[in-house]
Coordinates of C-alpha atoms in Angstrom, one line a residue:
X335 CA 20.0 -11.4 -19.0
X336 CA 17.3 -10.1 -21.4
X337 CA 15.6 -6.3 -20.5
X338 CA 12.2 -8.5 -20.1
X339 CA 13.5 -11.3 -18.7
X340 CA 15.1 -9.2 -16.0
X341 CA 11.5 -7.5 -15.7
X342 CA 9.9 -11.0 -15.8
X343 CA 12.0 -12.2 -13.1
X344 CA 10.5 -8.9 -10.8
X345 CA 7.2 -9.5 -11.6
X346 CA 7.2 -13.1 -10.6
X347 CA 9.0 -12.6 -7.3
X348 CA 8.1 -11.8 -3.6
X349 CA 11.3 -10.7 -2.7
X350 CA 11.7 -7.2 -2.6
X351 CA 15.7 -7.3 -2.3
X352 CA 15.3 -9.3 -5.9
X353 CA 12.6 -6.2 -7.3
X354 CA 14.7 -3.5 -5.9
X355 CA 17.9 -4.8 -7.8
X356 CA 15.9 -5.2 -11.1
X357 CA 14.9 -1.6 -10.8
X358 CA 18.5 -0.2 -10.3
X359 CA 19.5 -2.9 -13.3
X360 CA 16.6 -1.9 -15.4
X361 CA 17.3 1.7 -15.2
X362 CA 21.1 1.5 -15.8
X363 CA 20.5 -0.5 -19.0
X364 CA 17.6 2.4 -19.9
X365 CA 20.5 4.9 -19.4
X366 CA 23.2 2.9 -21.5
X367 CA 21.3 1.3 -24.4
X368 CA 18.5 1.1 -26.9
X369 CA 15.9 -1.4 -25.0
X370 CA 14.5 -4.0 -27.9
X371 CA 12.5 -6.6 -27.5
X372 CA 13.0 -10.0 -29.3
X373 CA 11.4 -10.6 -32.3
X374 CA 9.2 -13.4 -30.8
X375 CA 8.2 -11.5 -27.3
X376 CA 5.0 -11.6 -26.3
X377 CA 4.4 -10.8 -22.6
X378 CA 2.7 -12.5 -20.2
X379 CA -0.8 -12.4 -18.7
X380 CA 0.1 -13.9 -15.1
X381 CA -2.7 -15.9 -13.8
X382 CA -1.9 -14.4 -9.8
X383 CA -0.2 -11.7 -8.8
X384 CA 3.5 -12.0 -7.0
X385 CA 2.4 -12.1 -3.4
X386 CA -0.1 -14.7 -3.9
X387 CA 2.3 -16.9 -1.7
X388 CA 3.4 -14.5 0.8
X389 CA -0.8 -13.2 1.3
X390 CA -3.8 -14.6 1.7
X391 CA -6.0 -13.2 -1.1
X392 CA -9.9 -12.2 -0.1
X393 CA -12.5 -10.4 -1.5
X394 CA -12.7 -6.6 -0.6
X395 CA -15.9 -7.0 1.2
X396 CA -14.1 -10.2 3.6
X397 CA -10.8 -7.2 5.2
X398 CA -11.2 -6.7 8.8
X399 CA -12.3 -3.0 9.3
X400 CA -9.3 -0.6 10.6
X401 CA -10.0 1.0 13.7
X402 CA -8.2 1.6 17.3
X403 CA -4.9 2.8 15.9
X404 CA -3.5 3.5 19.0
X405 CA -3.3 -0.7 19.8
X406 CA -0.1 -2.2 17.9
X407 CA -3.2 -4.7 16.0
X408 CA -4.9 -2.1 14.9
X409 CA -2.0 0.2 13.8
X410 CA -0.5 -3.0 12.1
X411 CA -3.7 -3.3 10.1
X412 CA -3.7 -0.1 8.8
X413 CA 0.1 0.1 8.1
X414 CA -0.2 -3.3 6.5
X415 CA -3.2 -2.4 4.3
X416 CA -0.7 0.5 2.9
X417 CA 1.9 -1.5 2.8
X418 CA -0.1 -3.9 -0.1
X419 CA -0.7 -0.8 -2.0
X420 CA 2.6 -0.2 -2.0
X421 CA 4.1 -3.3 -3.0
X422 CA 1.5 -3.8 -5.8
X423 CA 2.3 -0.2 -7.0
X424 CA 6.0 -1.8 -7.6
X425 CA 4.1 -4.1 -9.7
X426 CA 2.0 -2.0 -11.7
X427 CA 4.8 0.1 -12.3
X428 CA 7.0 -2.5 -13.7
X429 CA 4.4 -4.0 -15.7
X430 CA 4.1 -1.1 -17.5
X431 CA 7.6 -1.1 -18.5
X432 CA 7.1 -4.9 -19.7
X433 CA 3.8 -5.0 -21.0
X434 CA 4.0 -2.3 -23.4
X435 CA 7.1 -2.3 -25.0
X436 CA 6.6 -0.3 -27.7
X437 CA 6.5 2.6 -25.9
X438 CA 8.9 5.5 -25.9
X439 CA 12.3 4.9 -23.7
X440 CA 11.1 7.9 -21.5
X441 CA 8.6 6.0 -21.0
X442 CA 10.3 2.9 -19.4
X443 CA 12.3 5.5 -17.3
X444 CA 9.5 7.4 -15.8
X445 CA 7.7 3.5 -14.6
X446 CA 11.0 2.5 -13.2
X447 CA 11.5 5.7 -11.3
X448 CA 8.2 5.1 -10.0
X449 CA 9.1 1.4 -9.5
X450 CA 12.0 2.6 -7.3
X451 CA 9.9 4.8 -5.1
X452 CA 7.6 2.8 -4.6
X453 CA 9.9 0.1 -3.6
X454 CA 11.1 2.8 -1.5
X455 CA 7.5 3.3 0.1
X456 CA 7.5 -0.3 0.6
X457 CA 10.7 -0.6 2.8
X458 CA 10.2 2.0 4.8
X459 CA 6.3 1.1 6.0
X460 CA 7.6 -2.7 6.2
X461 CA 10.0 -1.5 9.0
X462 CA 7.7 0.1 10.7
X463 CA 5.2 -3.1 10.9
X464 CA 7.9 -5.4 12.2
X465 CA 8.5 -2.7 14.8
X466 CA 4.4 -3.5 15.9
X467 CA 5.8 -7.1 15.7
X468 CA 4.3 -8.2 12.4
X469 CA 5.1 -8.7 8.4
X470 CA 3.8 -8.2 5.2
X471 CA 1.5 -11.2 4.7
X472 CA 0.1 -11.4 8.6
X473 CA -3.6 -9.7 7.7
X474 CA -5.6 -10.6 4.1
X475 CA -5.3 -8.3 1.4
X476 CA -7.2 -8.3 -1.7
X477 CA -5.8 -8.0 -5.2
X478 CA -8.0 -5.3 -6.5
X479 CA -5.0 -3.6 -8.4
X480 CA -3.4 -6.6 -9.4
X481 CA -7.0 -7.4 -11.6
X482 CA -7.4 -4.0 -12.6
X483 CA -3.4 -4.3 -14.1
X484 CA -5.1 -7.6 -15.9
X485 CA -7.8 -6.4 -17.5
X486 CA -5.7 -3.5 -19.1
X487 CA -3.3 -5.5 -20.7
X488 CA -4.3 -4.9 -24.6
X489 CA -4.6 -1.3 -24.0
X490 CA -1.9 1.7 -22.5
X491 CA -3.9 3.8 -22.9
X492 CA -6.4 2.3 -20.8
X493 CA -3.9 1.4 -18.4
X494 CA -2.8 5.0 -18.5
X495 CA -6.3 6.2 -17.6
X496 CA -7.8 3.4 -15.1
X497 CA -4.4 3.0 -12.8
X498 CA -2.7 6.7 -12.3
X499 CA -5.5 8.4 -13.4
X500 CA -8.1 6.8 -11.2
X501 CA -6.6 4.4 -8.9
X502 CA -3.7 6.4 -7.5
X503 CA -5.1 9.8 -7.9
X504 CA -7.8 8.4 -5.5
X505 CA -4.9 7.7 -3.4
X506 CA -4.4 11.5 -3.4
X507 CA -8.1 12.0 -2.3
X508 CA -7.7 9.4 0.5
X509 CA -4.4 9.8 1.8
X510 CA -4.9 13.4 3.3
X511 CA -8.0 11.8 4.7
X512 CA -6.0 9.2 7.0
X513 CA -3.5 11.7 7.9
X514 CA -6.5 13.9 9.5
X515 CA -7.8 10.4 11.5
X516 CA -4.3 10.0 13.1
X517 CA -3.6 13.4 13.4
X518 CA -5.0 14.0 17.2
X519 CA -3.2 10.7 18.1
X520 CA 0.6 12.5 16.9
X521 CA 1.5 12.5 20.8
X522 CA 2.1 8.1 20.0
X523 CA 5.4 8.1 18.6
X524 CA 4.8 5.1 16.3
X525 CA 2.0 7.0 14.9
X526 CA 3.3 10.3 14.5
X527 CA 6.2 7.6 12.3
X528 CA 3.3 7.0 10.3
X529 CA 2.2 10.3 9.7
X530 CA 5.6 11.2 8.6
X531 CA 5.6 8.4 6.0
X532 CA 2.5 9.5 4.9
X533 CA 3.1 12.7 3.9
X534 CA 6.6 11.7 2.3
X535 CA 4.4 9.1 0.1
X536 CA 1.2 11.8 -0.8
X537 CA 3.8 14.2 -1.8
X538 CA 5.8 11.2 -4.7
X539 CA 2.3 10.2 -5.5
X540 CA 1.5 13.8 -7.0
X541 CA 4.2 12.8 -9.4
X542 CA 3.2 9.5 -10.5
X543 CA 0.0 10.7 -11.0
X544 CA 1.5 13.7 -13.0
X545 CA 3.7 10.7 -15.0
X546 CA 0.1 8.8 -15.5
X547 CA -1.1 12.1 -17.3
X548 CA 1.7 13.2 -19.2
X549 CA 1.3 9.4 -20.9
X550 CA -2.4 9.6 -21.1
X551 CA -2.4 12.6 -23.4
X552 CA 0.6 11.7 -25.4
X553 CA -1.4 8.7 -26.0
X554 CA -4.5 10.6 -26.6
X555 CA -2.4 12.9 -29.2
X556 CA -0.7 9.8 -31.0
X557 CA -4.2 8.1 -31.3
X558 CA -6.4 11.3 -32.7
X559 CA -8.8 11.0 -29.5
X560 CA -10.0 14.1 -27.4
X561 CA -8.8 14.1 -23.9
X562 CA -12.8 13.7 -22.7
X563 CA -12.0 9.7 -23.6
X564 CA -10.8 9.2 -20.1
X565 CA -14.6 9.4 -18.6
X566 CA -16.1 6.7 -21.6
X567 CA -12.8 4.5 -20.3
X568 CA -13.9 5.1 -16.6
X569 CA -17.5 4.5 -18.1
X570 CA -16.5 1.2 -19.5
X571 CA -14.8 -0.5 -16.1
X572 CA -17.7 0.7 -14.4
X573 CA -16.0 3.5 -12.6
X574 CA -17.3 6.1 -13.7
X575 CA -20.2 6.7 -11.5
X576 CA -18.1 5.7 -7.9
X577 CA -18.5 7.6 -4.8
X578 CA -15.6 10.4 -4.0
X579 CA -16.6 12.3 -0.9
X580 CA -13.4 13.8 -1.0
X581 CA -11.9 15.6 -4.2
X582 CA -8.2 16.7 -3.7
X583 CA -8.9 19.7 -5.8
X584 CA -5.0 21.3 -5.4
X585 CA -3.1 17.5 -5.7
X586 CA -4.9 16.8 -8.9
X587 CA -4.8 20.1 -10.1
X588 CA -0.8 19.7 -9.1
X589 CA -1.3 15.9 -11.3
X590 CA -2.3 17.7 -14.4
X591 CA -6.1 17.2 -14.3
X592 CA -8.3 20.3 -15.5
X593 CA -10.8 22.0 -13.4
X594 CA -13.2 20.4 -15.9
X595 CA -12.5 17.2 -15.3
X596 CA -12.5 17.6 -11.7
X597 CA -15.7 19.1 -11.5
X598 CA -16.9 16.1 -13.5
X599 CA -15.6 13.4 -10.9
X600 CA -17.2 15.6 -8.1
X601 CA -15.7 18.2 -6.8
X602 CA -18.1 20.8 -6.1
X603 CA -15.9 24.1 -7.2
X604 CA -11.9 24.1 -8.7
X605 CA -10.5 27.2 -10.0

């Protein structure tokens, strides 16, 4: 099968057994060969995102607020809320490797590392919400990274900026954040479990963030642009102005943001 037909295939399934094999495939053939598209490729804007049949999809403002982690529903609530992050990371990740295929092979090889964590992430928060007696698809998600992944298909460099940069570098802001919630409830096994997989996931995400960064400025390099034309692209999808109570100063610093740039999204002192 053809390198983005395989990808295709990924990107239009809910099975993660099928995703996790593409991966392995995609890499392998990344380690072997010369990836070219065919003349005619032109990748696809999908209309819904892969889960669409496994979840039902509502707006942000409709998902049930998470509290009571200590009850098995409110546990599986949060757990399954990660768990959609995670498989739509597998996504984003993969799309990037299919969407824009003109970029370097190092490239390809960094989103499909990420892929593979990420499907990682995915298995091993999935076992631990059928454990609480439920599966991926039993609450409403909303596809919030699956639009964001749309309306950046004409640009990496946009892509580049809006989903490592912002998206799961907020993911570095939050994550400590829930860990400090659950913290005082350790003594409940299934929650220290989380815990545990949360801290194994804040400390990968560093490095896709890291990946996200090194691409951005290559990007910015190849293009001419200063570095400062990741705030006009946050400007543009109206993100530029959002509310972050909680700056990771050290994780982004660690993701190769400048204390500059963290002092303009709102950290108060980086040095």
């Amino acid at each position: 099968m053809d390198f983005y037909d395989l990808l295709y295939k990924a990107l239009t399934t809910d099975d993660i057994t099928i995703k996790e094999d593409v991966v392995l495939q995609a890499l392998a053939y990344c380690n072997e060969n010369e990836v070219r598209e065919k003349e005619d490729f032109k990748p696809v804007v999908f209309d819904t995102p892969s889960y669409a049949q496994k979840c039902q999809i509502v707006h942000p403002r409709e998902l049930p607020a998470r509290k009571d982690f200590e009850s098995k529903e409110g546990l599986a609530t949060l757990l399954h809320a990660i768990t959609h992050i995670e498989y739509s990371a597998i996504d984003l990740a993969l799309d990037a490797v299919y969407r824009f295929y003109d970029m370097p092979l190092d490239f390809k090889k960094d989103w499909l590392v990420v892929a593979q964590d990420e499907v990682r992430h995915f298995k091993m928060l999935h076992e631990m919400l059928e454990d609480l007696g439920y599966d991926y698809g039993d609450f409403v998600v909303h596809s919030g990274l699956f639009d964001v992944s749309m309306h950046t298909v004409e640009s990496v460099l946009d892509r580049m900026a809006i989903v490592p940069r912002y998206y799961e570098a907020s993911g570095l802001d939050v994550n400590p954040q829930i860990i400090k919630k659950l913290d005082n409830k350790r003594k409940n096994p299934r929650i220290a479990k989380v815990i545990d997989a949360l801290q194994v996931i804040y400390e990968e995400e560093i490095d896709h963030v890291y990946k996200g960064d090194k691409w951005f400025k290559y990007l910015c390099q190849e293009q001419g642009l200063d570095e400062s034309v990741y705030f006009e692209i946050l400007q543009k999808y109206e993100l530029l102005n959002k509310h972050r109570p909680h700056i990771n100063v050290e994780a982004r610093k660690e993701a190769g943001f400048t204390c500059d740039e963290i002092k303009k999204l709102g950290a108060k002192e980086c040095s």
